[in-house]
Amino acid sequence: MHEGEPINAGSPLVFDKVVFSYSETRFDFDVAFSPGVVTALMGPSGSGKSTLLNLIAGFEVPDSGRILIGDADVTSLAPALRPVSMVFQENNLFGHLSIARNVGLGRSPSLRLDAADREAVSSALARVGLAGKEARLPRELSGGERQRVALARVLVRDRPVLLLDEPFAALGPALRDDMIDLVIELQQERRMTVIFVTHHPSDARKIAEELVFLEHGRVSATGKMDRFFEAAGPKAFRDYIGDDGAAR
Ligand code: ADP
Ligand code: MG
């Protein structure tokens, strides 16, 4: 695959018998994420959620097996060439660059922006509610606003796969709710394939149609969200969320 080659929005994303290990920790991922929907990725701390996302983004490379996005085998493709955007809990922005330039990086890593690029940056910032704040530095924004900047960069990148690694975990409940609404709107506009890591069952139910539950570096259960919250749902998941989990 070459940079700029079109991949339709909402690409399916497949782990085909992927094996990966850090020194003493082994991961076996064999799972498919549905195209054009949000899948919540949940599991205890250390179960491998971030590792799974890092394999998709190309920050880690499998020992064996393949990762497919759409029809493309991206297993050993450089991160910059993958049709993927990723948002972390924090530190998504460069502190010495203005908000507009941070978003512009999604368009051109060398920040050579033409008029169309600058227009795309302005409209993305307006779309996430940050019109008028283009010239600010990240430290001059609130935590929620900084995550909005990261989402504006996702919009100008316009990649078919979006990975969100506990993006709103540092925000309070009301703000988290607003940010989730924003992601739902953006996903409905662009129909990206989204993987959303969260510890909150209520956030997962709100944003995602499907759920992949990890334990000890493996997928322990996968399927439609509602099924997980039924009495007959996967026991490991019910144990993880606790007795009142369904109400949260
Ligand atoms: P989660 O995101 O589900 O909390 P991670 O994917 O971050 O879990 O980590 C899974 C396991 O891999 C943990 O046991 C962690 O200690 C280990 N691990 C993560 N990153 C590294 C690394 N860079 N080097 C060695 N071990 C790591
Ligand atoms: Mg993690």
Tab-separated table of C-alpha atoms and ligand atoms in Angstrom:
chain	number	residue	atom	x	y	z
A	1	MET	CA	0.000	0.000	0.000
A	2	HIS	CA	1.197	3.528	-0.738
A	3	GLU	CA	0.583	6.773	1.049
A	4	GLY	CA	-2.555	8.456	-0.207
A	5	GLU	CA	-4.042	5.269	-1.623
A	6	PRO	CA	-7.763	5.559	-0.938
A	7	ILE	CA	-9.257	3.218	1.606
A	8	ASN	CA	-12.989	3.461	2.055
A	9	ALA	CA	-14.250	4.838	5.322
A	10	GLY	CA	-15.183	2.174	7.786
A	11	SER	CA	-12.595	-0.431	6.887
A	12	PRO	CA	-12.847	-3.832	8.589
A	13	LEU	CA	-9.930	-4.482	10.875
A	14	VAL	CA	-8.685	-8.006	11.403
A	15	PHE	CA	-6.108	-9.605	13.707
A	16	ASP	CA	-5.235	-12.889	11.984
A	17	LYS	CA	-3.553	-15.107	14.606
A	18	VAL	CA	-1.349	-12.287	15.865
A	19	VAL	CA	1.270	-13.204	18.459
A	20	PHE	CA	3.325	-10.530	20.181
A	21	SER	CA	5.427	-10.495	23.333
A	22	TYR	CA	7.180	-8.144	25.652
A	23	SER	CA	9.937	-9.928	27.560
A	24	GLU	CA	7.728	-11.940	29.927
A	25	THR	CA	4.233	-11.056	28.650
A	26	ARG	CA	2.621	-12.809	25.690
A	27	PHE	CA	-0.370	-11.632	23.663
A	28	ASP	CA	-2.499	-13.731	21.284
A	29	PHE	CA	-5.004	-11.698	19.320
A	30	ASP	CA	-7.335	-13.336	16.786
A	31	VAL	CA	-10.310	-11.032	16.380
A	32	ALA	CA	-12.184	-8.902	13.844
A	33	PHE	CA	-13.518	-5.391	14.467
A	34	SER	CA	-16.650	-4.516	12.494
A	35	PRO	CA	-16.352	-1.782	9.850
A	36	GLY	CA	-17.960	1.607	10.320
A	37	VAL	CA	-19.052	1.162	13.943
A	38	VAL	CA	-17.661	1.893	17.399
A	39	THR	CA	-16.329	-1.103	19.332
A	40	ALA	CA	-15.515	-0.660	23.012
A	41	LEU	CA	-12.296	-2.376	24.123
A	42	MET	CA	-12.394	-3.248	27.811
A	43	GLY	CA	-10.488	-5.408	30.248
A	44	PRO	CA	-8.522	-5.239	33.493
A	45	SER	CA	-5.458	-3.036	33.721
A	46	GLY	CA	-2.565	-4.854	32.048
A	47	SER	CA	-4.796	-7.105	29.931
A	48	GLY	CA	-3.336	-5.714	26.697
A	49	LYS	CA	-5.724	-2.978	25.510
A	50	SER	CA	-3.018	-0.423	24.725
A	51	THR	CA	-0.817	-3.132	23.229
A	52	LEU	CA	-3.630	-4.128	20.845
A	53	LEU	CA	-4.036	-0.504	19.713
A	54	ASN	CA	-0.270	-0.066	19.370
A	55	LEU	CA	-0.147	-3.090	17.053
A	56	ILE	CA	-2.836	-1.515	14.834
A	57	ALA	CA	-1.062	1.848	14.806
A	58	GLY	CA	2.284	0.198	14.058
A	59	PHE	CA	4.089	1.292	17.221
A	60	GLU	CA	4.590	-2.434	17.861
A	61	VAL	CA	5.041	-5.186	15.256
A	62	PRO	CA	3.747	-8.783	15.714
A	63	ASP	CA	6.127	-11.707	16.145
A	64	SER	CA	3.782	-13.655	13.857
A	65	GLY	CA	0.338	-13.361	12.263
A	66	ARG	CA	-1.141	-10.537	10.197
A	67	ILE	CA	-3.057	-7.306	10.740
A	68	LEU	CA	-5.444	-6.389	7.918
A	69	ILE	CA	-7.204	-3.058	7.391
A	70	GLY	CA	-9.695	-3.275	4.560
A	71	ASP	CA	-7.932	-5.331	1.899
A	72	ALA	CA	-4.477	-4.151	2.927
A	73	ASP	CA	-1.997	-6.173	4.976
A	74	VAL	CA	-0.458	-3.485	7.208
A	75	THR	CA	1.458	-5.886	9.490
A	76	SER	CA	4.863	-4.338	8.834
A	77	LEU	CA	3.872	-0.975	7.357
A	78	ALA	CA	5.431	2.127	8.960
A	79	PRO	CA	3.036	3.902	11.381
A	80	ALA	CA	2.866	7.070	9.267
A	81	LEU	CA	1.638	5.080	6.262
A	82	ARG	CA	-1.212	3.352	8.100
A	83	PRO	CA	-4.800	4.564	7.539
A	84	VAL	CA	-5.147	5.167	11.267
A	85	SER	CA	-5.496	8.057	13.737
A	86	MET	CA	-4.931	7.606	17.465
A	87	VAL	CA	-5.848	9.721	20.485
A	88	PHE	CA	-4.296	9.068	23.902
A	89	GLN	CA	-5.409	10.082	27.392
A	90	GLU	CA	-3.072	13.082	27.275
A	91	ASN	CA	0.056	14.482	25.624
A	92	ASN	CA	-1.499	14.415	22.170
A	93	LEU	CA	-0.237	17.938	21.432
A	94	PHE	CA	3.133	19.651	21.033
A	95	GLY	CA	3.382	22.244	23.806
A	96	HIS	CA	5.404	24.764	21.788
A	97	LEU	CA	3.024	24.813	18.804
A	98	SER	CA	-0.239	26.753	18.516
A	99	ILE	CA	-3.537	24.905	18.422
A	100	ALA	CA	-3.840	25.576	14.680
A	101	ARG	CA	-0.354	24.191	14.010
A	102	ASN	CA	-1.028	21.131	16.160
A	103	VAL	CA	-4.076	20.400	14.011
A	104	GLY	CA	-2.137	21.271	10.836
A	105	LEU	CA	0.311	18.466	11.654
A	106	GLY	CA	-2.513	16.083	10.807
A	107	ARG	CA	-2.441	17.490	7.307
A	108	SER	CA	1.305	17.852	6.776
A	109	PRO	CA	4.030	16.652	9.189
A	110	SER	CA	6.301	19.435	7.855
A	111	LEU	CA	3.536	22.024	8.373
A	112	ARG	CA	3.651	23.134	4.752
A	113	LEU	CA	0.014	24.110	4.594
A	114	ASP	CA	-1.696	25.565	1.539
A	115	ALA	CA	-4.884	27.611	1.618
A	116	ALA	CA	-7.086	24.501	1.438
A	117	ASP	CA	-5.195	22.934	4.368
A	118	ARG	CA	-5.586	26.087	6.471
A	119	GLU	CA	-9.284	26.159	5.658
A	120	ALA	CA	-9.595	22.488	6.708
A	121	VAL	CA	-7.826	23.284	10.014
A	122	SER	CA	-10.146	26.237	10.752
A	123	SER	CA	-13.280	24.331	9.952
A	124	ALA	CA	-12.177	21.308	12.019
A	125	LEU	CA	-11.477	23.573	15.006
A	126	ALA	CA	-14.877	25.207	14.566
A	127	ARG	CA	-16.479	21.757	14.306
A	128	VAL	CA	-15.148	20.770	17.748
A	129	GLY	CA	-16.148	24.108	19.302
A	130	LEU	CA	-12.760	25.872	19.349
A	131	ALA	CA	-13.241	28.671	16.809
A	132	GLY	CA	-11.252	31.741	17.883
A	133	LYS	CA	-8.685	29.736	19.888
A	134	GLU	CA	-6.406	28.908	16.916
A	135	ALA	CA	-3.439	30.949	18.165
A	136	ARG	CA	-3.378	29.597	21.718
A	137	LEU	CA	-0.822	27.183	23.074
A	138	PRO	CA	-1.994	23.856	24.545
A	139	ARG	CA	-1.277	25.019	28.111
A	140	GLU	CA	-3.744	27.884	27.571
A	141	LEU	CA	-6.598	25.385	27.130
A	142	SER	CA	-8.461	23.151	29.583
A	143	GLY	CA	-7.939	19.385	29.515
A	144	GLY	CA	-11.239	18.903	27.687
A	145	GLU	CA	-10.336	21.543	25.107
A	146	ARG	CA	-6.978	19.874	24.472
A	147	GLN	CA	-8.785	16.610	23.684
A	148	ARG	CA	-11.044	18.576	21.320
A	149	VAL	CA	-7.898	19.743	19.502
A	150	ALA	CA	-6.805	16.102	19.182
A	151	LEU	CA	-10.225	15.301	17.670
A	152	ALA	CA	-9.900	18.235	15.248
A	153	ARG	CA	-6.614	16.705	14.086
A	154	VAL	CA	-8.421	13.396	13.561
A	155	LEU	CA	-10.896	15.248	11.323
A	156	VAL	CA	-8.229	16.824	9.094
A	157	ARG	CA	-6.371	13.498	8.807
A	158	ASP	CA	-9.585	11.844	7.639
A	159	ARG	CA	-8.376	8.249	8.116
A	160	PRO	CA	-10.874	5.361	8.139
A	161	VAL	CA	-9.708	3.884	11.456
A	162	LEU	CA	-9.761	5.792	14.760
A	163	LEU	CA	-8.170	4.409	17.936
A	164	LEU	CA	-9.052	6.100	21.241
A	165	ASP	CA	-7.013	4.927	24.260
A	166	GLU	CA	-8.962	6.109	27.336
A	167	PRO	CA	-9.143	9.564	25.730
A	168	PHE	CA	-11.385	11.150	28.354
A	169	ALA	CA	-10.273	9.264	31.471
A	170	ALA	CA	-8.765	12.418	32.986
A	171	LEU	CA	-12.015	14.387	32.621
A	172	GLY	CA	-14.961	14.615	35.019
A	173	PRO	CA	-18.230	12.768	34.289
A	174	ALA	CA	-20.194	15.668	32.735
A	175	LEU	CA	-17.327	16.686	30.469
A	176	ARG	CA	-16.701	13.044	29.555
A	177	ASP	CA	-20.316	12.787	28.513
A	178	ASP	CA	-20.020	15.847	26.237
A	179	MET	CA	-16.853	14.486	24.654
A	180	ILE	CA	-18.482	11.115	24.020
A	181	ASP	CA	-21.385	12.889	22.318
A	182	LEU	CA	-18.874	14.681	20.112
A	183	VAL	CA	-17.160	11.406	19.134
A	184	ILE	CA	-20.559	9.859	18.346
A	185	GLU	CA	-21.375	12.823	16.065
A	186	LEU	CA	-18.018	12.716	14.303
A	187	GLN	CA	-18.272	8.954	13.809
A	188	GLN	CA	-21.754	9.295	12.329
A	189	GLU	CA	-20.479	11.925	9.908
A	190	ARG	CA	-17.377	10.014	8.807
A	191	ARG	CA	-18.359	6.379	9.454
A	192	MET	CA	-14.908	5.498	10.715
A	193	THR	CA	-14.127	2.148	12.275
A	194	VAL	CA	-13.556	3.193	15.889
A	195	ILE	CA	-12.012	1.318	18.821
A	196	PHE	CA	-12.662	3.041	22.137
A	197	VAL	CA	-10.824	1.910	25.284
A	198	THR	CA	-12.663	2.737	28.494
A	199	HIS	CA	-13.030	1.509	32.079
A	200	HIS	CA	-16.580	2.852	32.336
A	201	PRO	CA	-19.395	0.439	31.419
A	202	SER	CA	-21.804	3.379	31.041
A	203	ASP	CA	-19.483	5.110	28.538
A	204	ALA	CA	-19.064	1.857	26.620
A	205	ARG	CA	-22.837	1.328	26.397
A	206	LYS	CA	-23.386	4.883	25.270
A	207	ILE	CA	-20.798	4.990	22.517
A	208	ALA	CA	-20.350	1.434	21.245
A	209	GLU	CA	-22.436	-1.159	19.437
A	210	GLU	CA	-19.971	-3.950	20.051
A	211	LEU	CA	-17.554	-4.919	22.777
A	212	VAL	CA	-14.265	-6.796	22.828
A	213	PHE	CA	-13.228	-7.893	26.319
A	214	LEU	CA	-9.607	-8.777	27.017
A	215	GLU	CA	-8.050	-10.825	29.803
A	216	HIS	CA	-4.384	-11.792	30.160
A	217	GLY	CA	-3.409	-10.768	26.629
A	218	ARG	CA	-6.275	-12.566	24.878
A	219	VAL	CA	-9.805	-11.826	23.742
A	220	SER	CA	-12.025	-13.438	26.356
A	221	ALA	CA	-15.406	-12.386	24.898
A	222	THR	CA	-16.709	-10.427	21.935
A	223	GLY	CA	-20.107	-9.496	20.507
A	224	LYS	CA	-22.983	-7.032	20.600
A	225	MET	CA	-22.880	-4.669	23.578
A	226	ASP	CA	-26.320	-5.526	24.970
A	227	ARG	CA	-25.468	-9.205	25.281
A	228	PHE	CA	-22.711	-8.413	27.777
A	229	PHE	CA	-25.176	-6.828	30.181
A	230	GLU	CA	-27.691	-9.679	30.163
A	231	ALA	CA	-27.793	-12.127	33.062
A	232	ALA	CA	-26.441	-14.778	30.686
A	233	GLY	CA	-23.625	-12.457	29.515
A	234	PRO	CA	-19.963	-13.437	29.760
A	235	LYS	CA	-19.151	-14.149	33.412
A	236	ALA	CA	-15.652	-12.695	33.257
A	237	PHE	CA	-17.109	-9.387	32.096
A	238	ARG	CA	-19.765	-9.367	34.823
A	239	ASP	CA	-17.116	-10.081	37.439
A	240	TYR	CA	-15.007	-7.238	36.043
A	241	ILE	CA	-17.769	-4.602	36.183
A	242	GLY	CA	-19.116	-5.830	39.538
A	243	ASP	CA	-22.657	-6.254	40.821
A	244	ASP	CA	-23.866	-2.742	40.141
A	245	GLY	CA	-22.046	-2.519	36.804
A	246	ALA	CA	-25.230	-2.742	34.786
A	247	ALA	CA	-26.534	0.378	36.501
A	248	ARG	CA	-23.381	2.446	36.009
B	1	ADP	P1	-3.698	-2.196	29.343
B	1	ADP	O1	-3.674	-1.098	28.341
B	1	ADP	O2	-4.809	-3.181	29.109
B	1	ADP	O3	-3.705	-1.711	30.755
B	1	ADP	P2	-1.051	-2.770	28.279
B	1	ADP	O4	-1.306	-3.193	26.881
B	1	ADP	O5	-0.534	-1.408	28.498
B	1	ADP	O6	-2.359	-3.056	29.159
B	1	ADP	O7	0.006	-3.755	28.957
B	1	ADP	C1	-0.160	-5.155	28.921
B	1	ADP	C2	1.027	-5.812	29.587
B	1	ADP	O8	2.209	-5.562	28.837
B	1	ADP	C3	1.287	-5.305	31.001
B	1	ADP	O9	1.662	-6.412	31.777
B	1	ADP	C4	2.447	-4.364	30.830
B	1	ADP	O10	3.257	-4.341	31.962
B	1	ADP	C5	3.192	-4.959	29.656
B	1	ADP	N1	3.837	-3.900	28.865
B	1	ADP	C6	3.211	-2.851	28.283
B	1	ADP	N2	4.094	-2.078	27.621
B	1	ADP	C7	5.307	-2.647	27.799
B	1	ADP	C8	6.629	-2.310	27.366
B	1	ADP	N3	6.876	-1.235	26.594
B	1	ADP	N4	7.638	-3.142	27.750
B	1	ADP	C9	7.405	-4.241	28.501
B	1	ADP	N5	6.177	-4.603	28.942
B	1	ADP	C10	5.148	-3.819	28.606
B	2	MG	MG	-3.694	1.008	28.515
